[in-house]
Structure formats: C-alpha cells, structure tokens
Amino acid sequence: MAESGKTEVNDCRVIELPKIHNPAGNITALNNLVDLPFNVERVYYLYDVPSGESRGGHAHKELQQLIVAASGSFEVILDDGREKKTVTLNWPNYGLLVVPGIWRELVNFSSGTICLVLASLRYSESDYIRDYNRFTEFKNI
Ligand code: TYD
C-alpha cells in the first residue's frame, strides 16, 4: 500500500464478503488476513443515526477499515484531496475497504442502519486528521 500521504480514492474498494446462505438466515464470517487484508484490532458500530445526519468528516494517518452496512444503507464519500468518489453500501455481504490517508464522510443513512466497522488499530485520537486544510497539507496539495 502507498504511504498514507499518497493514497488515492481508487485504492479503496468494495469487496464481496463470504455468505453462508441458509433459508433460515445467512451468516457472514470474517477471518483476519483471509477475508480482509489486515488484522482486526477493534470493532465498532454506528447506530441510531438521526435522519439527515452525517458522520465521519476526517481522515486517518495509519488506520485501515472495512465498513459494512450490517443493516440498512448509507453512502460513503471518499476524498483524497484531488478526487472524490461516492460508494453506496446497502448489503451486509459487501464491505468498503478504506485505506489510510482518505477523507471520508458517511451520509444518507436509512432509518435503522447499523454501520459496522472493522479497524486495524485501536482508537487513537492522534491518528485522526479532523481539519480539512490540514488534510490537504498532509496530502501535499
Ligand atoms: P468519530 O470517529 O469522530 O466518529 P464518526 O467518524 O463516526 O463521526 O468518533 C466520535 C467520538 O467517539 C470521538 O470523540 C471518539 C469516540 N470514539 C472512541 O472513543 N472510540 C472509538 O473506537 C471510536 C470510533 C470513537
């Protein structure tokens, strides 16, 4: 992977996750380094997002994430400072891999959405870039 100051939106990608299909209900199981390209150090989920709210609005210096609409749907706007791309997540067996150094915003949450995030590192505020001007400096723009 490119150093996080140089990553681009096209380094992020949607991957299909395994689905164990059963008429009585499906299962998706994710194994470190098998079904996703990093070791999971942290799992968190966003829920009870009021209609019209947006989340994110930051970038990470080192953190890799897999973002999944475990239930419901939302859009992720990816931005590398030069190019933007919007990805819709609306199936629990698809996930968006977000590489470090990408500004992201999560918008248009449907009612009852659960946004599941698998993360490569524990929470650390020092890994965040929360100011867009600082982000463009970080990307040498
Ligand atoms: P933040 O990542 O900014 O939320 P979002 O991107 O969804 O808008 O986190 C919001 C707050 O929650 C922030 O003050 C830190 C806290 N937080 C933790 O303590 N641990 C975590 O793992 C996460 C993701 C957030």
PDB file of C-alpha atoms and ligand atoms in Angstrom:
ATOM      1  CA  MET A   1       0.000   0.000   0.000  1.00  0.00           C
ATOM      2  CA  ALA A   2       1.152   3.535  -0.768  1.00  0.00           C
ATOM      3  CA  GLU A   3       2.300   5.702   2.130  1.00  0.00           C
ATOM      4  CA  SER A   4      -0.820   7.445   3.513  1.00  0.00           C
ATOM      5  CA  GLY A   5       0.158  10.883   2.188  1.00  0.00           C
ATOM      6  CA  LYS A   6      -0.005   9.399  -1.311  1.00  0.00           C
ATOM      7  CA  THR A   7      -3.048   7.142  -1.252  1.00  0.00           C
ATOM      8  CA  GLU A   8      -5.903   7.767  -3.691  1.00  0.00           C
ATOM      9  CA  VAL A   9      -9.659   7.139  -3.622  1.00  0.00           C
ATOM     10  CA  ASN A  10      -9.181   4.357  -6.149  1.00  0.00           C
ATOM     11  CA  ASP A  11      -7.050   2.462  -3.611  1.00  0.00           C
ATOM     12  CA  CYS A  12     -10.309   1.993  -1.667  1.00  0.00           C
ATOM     13  CA  ARG A  13     -12.516  -0.788  -2.934  1.00  0.00           C
ATOM     14  CA  VAL A  14     -15.703  -2.673  -2.281  1.00  0.00           C
ATOM     15  CA  ILE A  15     -15.135  -6.347  -1.590  1.00  0.00           C
ATOM     16  CA  GLU A  16     -17.670  -9.130  -1.562  1.00  0.00           C
ATOM     17  CA  LEU A  17     -17.710 -10.929   1.776  1.00  0.00           C
ATOM     18  CA  PRO A  18     -18.407 -14.622   2.190  1.00  0.00           C
ATOM     19  CA  LYS A  19     -22.029 -15.509   2.800  1.00  0.00           C
ATOM     20  CA  ILE A  20     -23.172 -18.795   4.258  1.00  0.00           C
ATOM     21  CA  HIS A  21     -26.635 -18.949   2.795  1.00  0.00           C
ATOM     22  CA  ASN A  22     -29.456 -20.605   4.661  1.00  0.00           C
ATOM     23  CA  PRO A  23     -33.206 -20.232   4.119  1.00  0.00           C
ATOM     24  CA  ALA A  24     -33.400 -19.711   7.881  1.00  0.00           C
ATOM     25  CA  GLY A  25     -30.937 -16.779   7.707  1.00  0.00           C
ATOM     26  CA  ASN A  26     -27.473 -16.004   6.411  1.00  0.00           C
ATOM     27  CA  ILE A  27     -24.093 -15.776   8.151  1.00  0.00           C
ATOM     28  CA  THR A  28     -21.050 -13.740   7.168  1.00  0.00           C
ATOM     29  CA  ALA A  29     -17.829 -14.641   8.977  1.00  0.00           C
ATOM     30  CA  LEU A  30     -14.637 -12.608   8.565  1.00  0.00           C
ATOM     31  CA  ASN A  31     -11.226 -14.054   9.322  1.00  0.00           C
ATOM     32  CA  ASN A  32      -8.130 -11.921   9.858  1.00  0.00           C
ATOM     33  CA  LEU A  33      -5.937 -11.753   6.744  1.00  0.00           C
ATOM     34  CA  VAL A  34      -8.197 -14.220   4.897  1.00  0.00           C
ATOM     35  CA  ASP A  35     -11.387 -12.288   4.221  1.00  0.00           C
ATOM     36  CA  LEU A  36      -9.868  -8.867   4.829  1.00  0.00           C
ATOM     37  CA  PRO A  37      -6.304  -7.657   4.277  1.00  0.00           C
ATOM     38  CA  PHE A  38      -5.478  -6.629   7.850  1.00  0.00           C
ATOM     39  CA  ASN A  39      -5.676  -7.896  11.401  1.00  0.00           C
ATOM     40  CA  VAL A  40      -8.715  -6.585  13.234  1.00  0.00           C
ATOM     41  CA  GLU A  41      -7.776  -4.784  16.462  1.00  0.00           C
ATOM     42  CA  ARG A  42     -11.111  -3.070  17.034  1.00  0.00           C
ATOM     43  CA  VAL A  43     -14.758  -3.397  16.058  1.00  0.00           C
ATOM     44  CA  TYR A  44     -17.307  -0.636  16.457  1.00  0.00           C
ATOM     45  CA  TYR A  45     -20.722   0.112  15.087  1.00  0.00           C
ATOM     46  CA  LEU A  46     -22.763   3.214  14.474  1.00  0.00           C
ATOM     47  CA  TYR A  47     -26.486   3.097  15.052  1.00  0.00           C
ATOM     48  CA  ASP A  48     -29.438   5.358  15.913  1.00  0.00           C
ATOM     49  CA  VAL A  49     -28.162   7.893  13.369  1.00  0.00           C
ATOM     50  CA  PRO A  50     -30.929  10.500  13.002  1.00  0.00           C
ATOM     51  CA  SER A  51     -32.253  11.145   9.520  1.00  0.00           C
ATOM     52  CA  GLY A  52     -30.188  13.795   7.702  1.00  0.00           C
ATOM     53  CA  GLU A  53     -27.128  13.418   9.961  1.00  0.00           C
ATOM     54  CA  SER A  54     -23.652  12.803   8.573  1.00  0.00           C
ATOM     55  CA  ARG A  55     -20.698  11.132  10.271  1.00  0.00           C
ATOM     56  CA  GLY A  56     -17.002  10.944   9.598  1.00  0.00           C
ATOM     57  CA  GLY A  57     -15.551  14.197   8.314  1.00  0.00           C
ATOM     58  CA  HIS A  58     -11.967  13.165   8.982  1.00  0.00           C
ATOM     59  CA  ALA A  59      -9.059  11.111   7.684  1.00  0.00           C
ATOM     60  CA  HIS A  60      -6.706   8.676   9.382  1.00  0.00           C
ATOM     61  CA  LYS A  61      -2.931   8.584   9.115  1.00  0.00           C
ATOM     62  CA  GLU A  62      -2.469   4.837   9.612  1.00  0.00           C
ATOM     63  CA  LEU A  63      -5.834   3.197  10.246  1.00  0.00           C
ATOM     64  CA  GLN A  64      -7.285   0.737   7.755  1.00  0.00           C
ATOM     65  CA  GLN A  65     -11.001  -0.001   7.937  1.00  0.00           C
ATOM     66  CA  LEU A  66     -13.619  -2.251   6.470  1.00  0.00           C
ATOM     67  CA  ILE A  67     -17.014  -0.525   6.553  1.00  0.00           C
ATOM     68  CA  VAL A  68     -20.135  -2.662   6.238  1.00  0.00           C
ATOM     69  CA  ALA A  69     -23.844  -1.806   6.183  1.00  0.00           C
ATOM     70  CA  ALA A  70     -24.760  -4.627   8.577  1.00  0.00           C
ATOM     71  CA  SER A  71     -28.318  -3.373   8.264  1.00  0.00           C
ATOM     72  CA  GLY A  72     -29.865  -0.563   6.220  1.00  0.00           C
ATOM     73  CA  SER A  73     -27.914   1.659   3.847  1.00  0.00           C
ATOM     74  CA  PHE A  74     -25.750   4.778   3.618  1.00  0.00           C
ATOM     75  CA  GLU A  75     -23.255   6.435   1.309  1.00  0.00           C
ATOM     76  CA  VAL A  76     -19.547   6.973   1.896  1.00  0.00           C
ATOM     77  CA  ILE A  77     -17.948   9.953   0.192  1.00  0.00           C
ATOM     78  CA  LEU A  78     -14.232   9.254  -0.253  1.00  0.00           C
ATOM     79  CA  ASP A  79     -11.844  12.133  -0.958  1.00  0.00           C
ATOM     80  CA  ASP A  80      -8.075  12.072  -1.484  1.00  0.00           C
ATOM     81  CA  GLY A  81      -7.853  15.861  -1.830  1.00  0.00           C
ATOM     82  CA  ARG A  82      -7.874  15.646  -5.628  1.00  0.00           C
ATOM     83  CA  GLU A  83     -10.692  13.284  -6.446  1.00  0.00           C
ATOM     84  CA  LYS A  84     -13.949  12.295  -4.777  1.00  0.00           C
ATOM     85  CA  LYS A  85     -15.919   9.103  -5.125  1.00  0.00           C
ATOM     86  CA  THR A  86     -19.251   8.097  -3.571  1.00  0.00           C
ATOM     87  CA  VAL A  87     -19.869   4.481  -2.633  1.00  0.00           C
ATOM     88  CA  THR A  88     -23.286   3.170  -1.593  1.00  0.00           C
ATOM     89  CA  LEU A  89     -23.314   0.391   0.979  1.00  0.00           C
ATOM     90  CA  ASN A  90     -26.577  -1.495   1.310  1.00  0.00           C
ATOM     91  CA  TRP A  91     -25.784  -5.204   1.648  1.00  0.00           C
ATOM     92  CA  PRO A  92     -24.280  -6.955   4.694  1.00  0.00           C
ATOM     93  CA  ASN A  93     -22.130  -9.165   2.489  1.00  0.00           C
ATOM     94  CA  TYR A  94     -20.244  -6.283   0.866  1.00  0.00           C
ATOM     95  CA  GLY A  95     -17.668  -4.099   2.597  1.00  0.00           C
ATOM     96  CA  LEU A  96     -15.735  -0.976   1.688  1.00  0.00           C
ATOM     97  CA  LEU A  97     -12.008  -1.136   2.385  1.00  0.00           C
ATOM     98  CA  VAL A  98     -10.755   2.325   3.244  1.00  0.00           C
ATOM     99  CA  VAL A  99      -7.006   2.803   3.122  1.00  0.00           C
ATOM    100  CA  PRO A 100      -5.234   5.391   5.319  1.00  0.00           C
ATOM    101  CA  GLY A 101      -4.999   8.998   4.155  1.00  0.00           C
ATOM    102  CA  ILE A 102      -8.540   9.275   2.772  1.00  0.00           C
ATOM    103  CA  TRP A 103     -11.026  11.880   3.948  1.00  0.00           C
ATOM    104  CA  ARG A 104     -14.434  10.257   4.386  1.00  0.00           C
ATOM    105  CA  GLU A 105     -17.974  11.315   5.109  1.00  0.00           C
ATOM    106  CA  LEU A 106     -20.890   8.984   5.762  1.00  0.00           C
ATOM    107  CA  VAL A 107     -24.240  10.390   4.644  1.00  0.00           C
ATOM    108  CA  ASN A 108     -27.824   9.443   3.728  1.00  0.00           C
ATOM    109  CA  PHE A 109     -28.338   6.862   6.458  1.00  0.00           C
ATOM    110  CA  SER A 110     -31.612   4.993   6.120  1.00  0.00           C
ATOM    111  CA  SER A 111     -33.673   4.538   9.255  1.00  0.00           C
ATOM    112  CA  GLY A 112     -32.409   1.697  11.470  1.00  0.00           C
ATOM    113  CA  THR A 113     -28.986   1.474   9.803  1.00  0.00           C
ATOM    114  CA  ILE A 114     -26.167  -0.337  11.554  1.00  0.00           C
ATOM    115  CA  CYS A 115     -22.753   0.662  10.190  1.00  0.00           C
ATOM    116  CA  LEU A 116     -20.234  -1.950  11.269  1.00  0.00           C
ATOM    117  CA  VAL A 117     -16.550  -1.004  11.153  1.00  0.00           C
ATOM    118  CA  LEU A 118     -13.630  -3.389  11.466  1.00  0.00           C
ATOM    119  CA  ALA A 119     -10.466  -1.458  12.191  1.00  0.00           C
ATOM    120  CA  SER A 120      -6.770  -2.330  12.039  1.00  0.00           C
ATOM    121  CA  LEU A 121      -5.797  -0.309  15.134  1.00  0.00           C
ATOM    122  CA  ARG A 122      -7.238   0.616  18.489  1.00  0.00           C
ATOM    123  CA  TYR A 123      -8.793   4.044  18.885  1.00  0.00           C
ATOM    124  CA  SER A 124      -6.202   6.804  18.970  1.00  0.00           C
ATOM    125  CA  GLU A 125      -7.110  10.469  18.564  1.00  0.00           C
ATOM    126  CA  SER A 126      -3.574  11.178  17.318  1.00  0.00           C
ATOM    127  CA  ASP A 127      -4.291   9.060  14.226  1.00  0.00           C
ATOM    128  CA  TYR A 128      -7.103  11.424  13.178  1.00  0.00           C
ATOM    129  CA  ILE A 129      -6.859  14.412  10.848  1.00  0.00           C
ATOM    130  CA  ARG A 130     -10.029  16.374  11.593  1.00  0.00           C
ATOM    131  CA  ASP A 131      -9.251  19.623   9.809  1.00  0.00           C
ATOM    132  CA  TYR A 132      -9.669  19.621   6.008  1.00  0.00           C
ATOM    133  CA  ASN A 133      -6.925  22.213   5.442  1.00  0.00           C
ATOM    134  CA  ARG A 134      -4.537  20.123   7.467  1.00  0.00           C
ATOM    135  CA  PHE A 135      -5.612  17.120   5.397  1.00  0.00           C
ATOM    136  CA  THR A 136      -4.736  18.822   2.107  1.00  0.00           C
ATOM    137  CA  GLU A 137      -1.354  19.837   3.583  1.00  0.00           C
ATOM    138  CA  PHE A 138      -0.843  16.199   4.637  1.00  0.00           C
ATOM    139  CA  LYS A 139      -1.573  15.193   1.024  1.00  0.00           C
ATOM    140  CA  ASN A 140       0.840  17.857  -0.262  1.00  0.00           C
ATOM    141  CA  ILE A 141      -1.876  19.697  -2.181  1.00  0.00           C
TER     142      ILE A 141
HETATM  143  P1  TYD B   1     -15.510   9.650  15.446  1.00  0.00           P
HETATM  144  O1  TYD B   1     -14.573   8.618  14.923  1.00  0.00           O
HETATM  145  O2  TYD B   1     -15.135  11.086  15.247  1.00  0.00           O
HETATM  146  O3  TYD B   1     -16.978   9.432  14.863  1.00  0.00           O
HETATM  147  P2  TYD B   1     -17.582   9.424  13.394  1.00  0.00           P
HETATM  148  O4  TYD B   1     -16.472   9.295  12.415  1.00  0.00           O
HETATM  149  O5  TYD B   1     -18.489   8.263  13.389  1.00  0.00           O
HETATM  150  O6  TYD B   1     -18.365  10.670  13.224  1.00  0.00           O
HETATM  151  O7  TYD B   1     -15.756   9.367  16.989  1.00  0.00           O
HETATM  152  C1  TYD B   1     -16.712  10.093  17.724  1.00  0.00           C
HETATM  153  C2  TYD B   1     -16.296  10.062  19.188  1.00  0.00           C
HETATM  154  O8  TYD B   1     -16.300   8.721  19.682  1.00  0.00           O
HETATM  155  C3  TYD B   1     -14.893  10.635  19.414  1.00  0.00           C
HETATM  156  O9  TYD B   1     -14.964  11.604  20.434  1.00  0.00           O
HETATM  157  C4  TYD B   1     -14.086   9.481  19.928  1.00  0.00           C
HETATM  158  C5  TYD B   1     -15.070   8.390  20.290  1.00  0.00           C
HETATM  159  N1  TYD B   1     -14.612   7.067  19.836  1.00  0.00           N
HETATM  160  C6  TYD B   1     -13.977   6.238  20.737  1.00  0.00           C
HETATM  161  O10 TYD B   1     -13.800   6.568  21.917  1.00  0.00           O
HETATM  162  N2  TYD B   1     -13.563   5.010  20.311  1.00  0.00           N
HETATM  163  C7  TYD B   1     -13.735   4.607  19.026  1.00  0.00           C
HETATM  164  O11 TYD B   1     -13.333   3.469  18.667  1.00  0.00           O
HETATM  165  C8  TYD B   1     -14.378   5.491  18.089  1.00  0.00           C
HETATM  166  C9  TYD B   1     -14.601   5.098  16.661  1.00  0.00           C
HETATM  167  C10 TYD B   1     -14.800   6.710  18.547  1.00  0.00           C
END
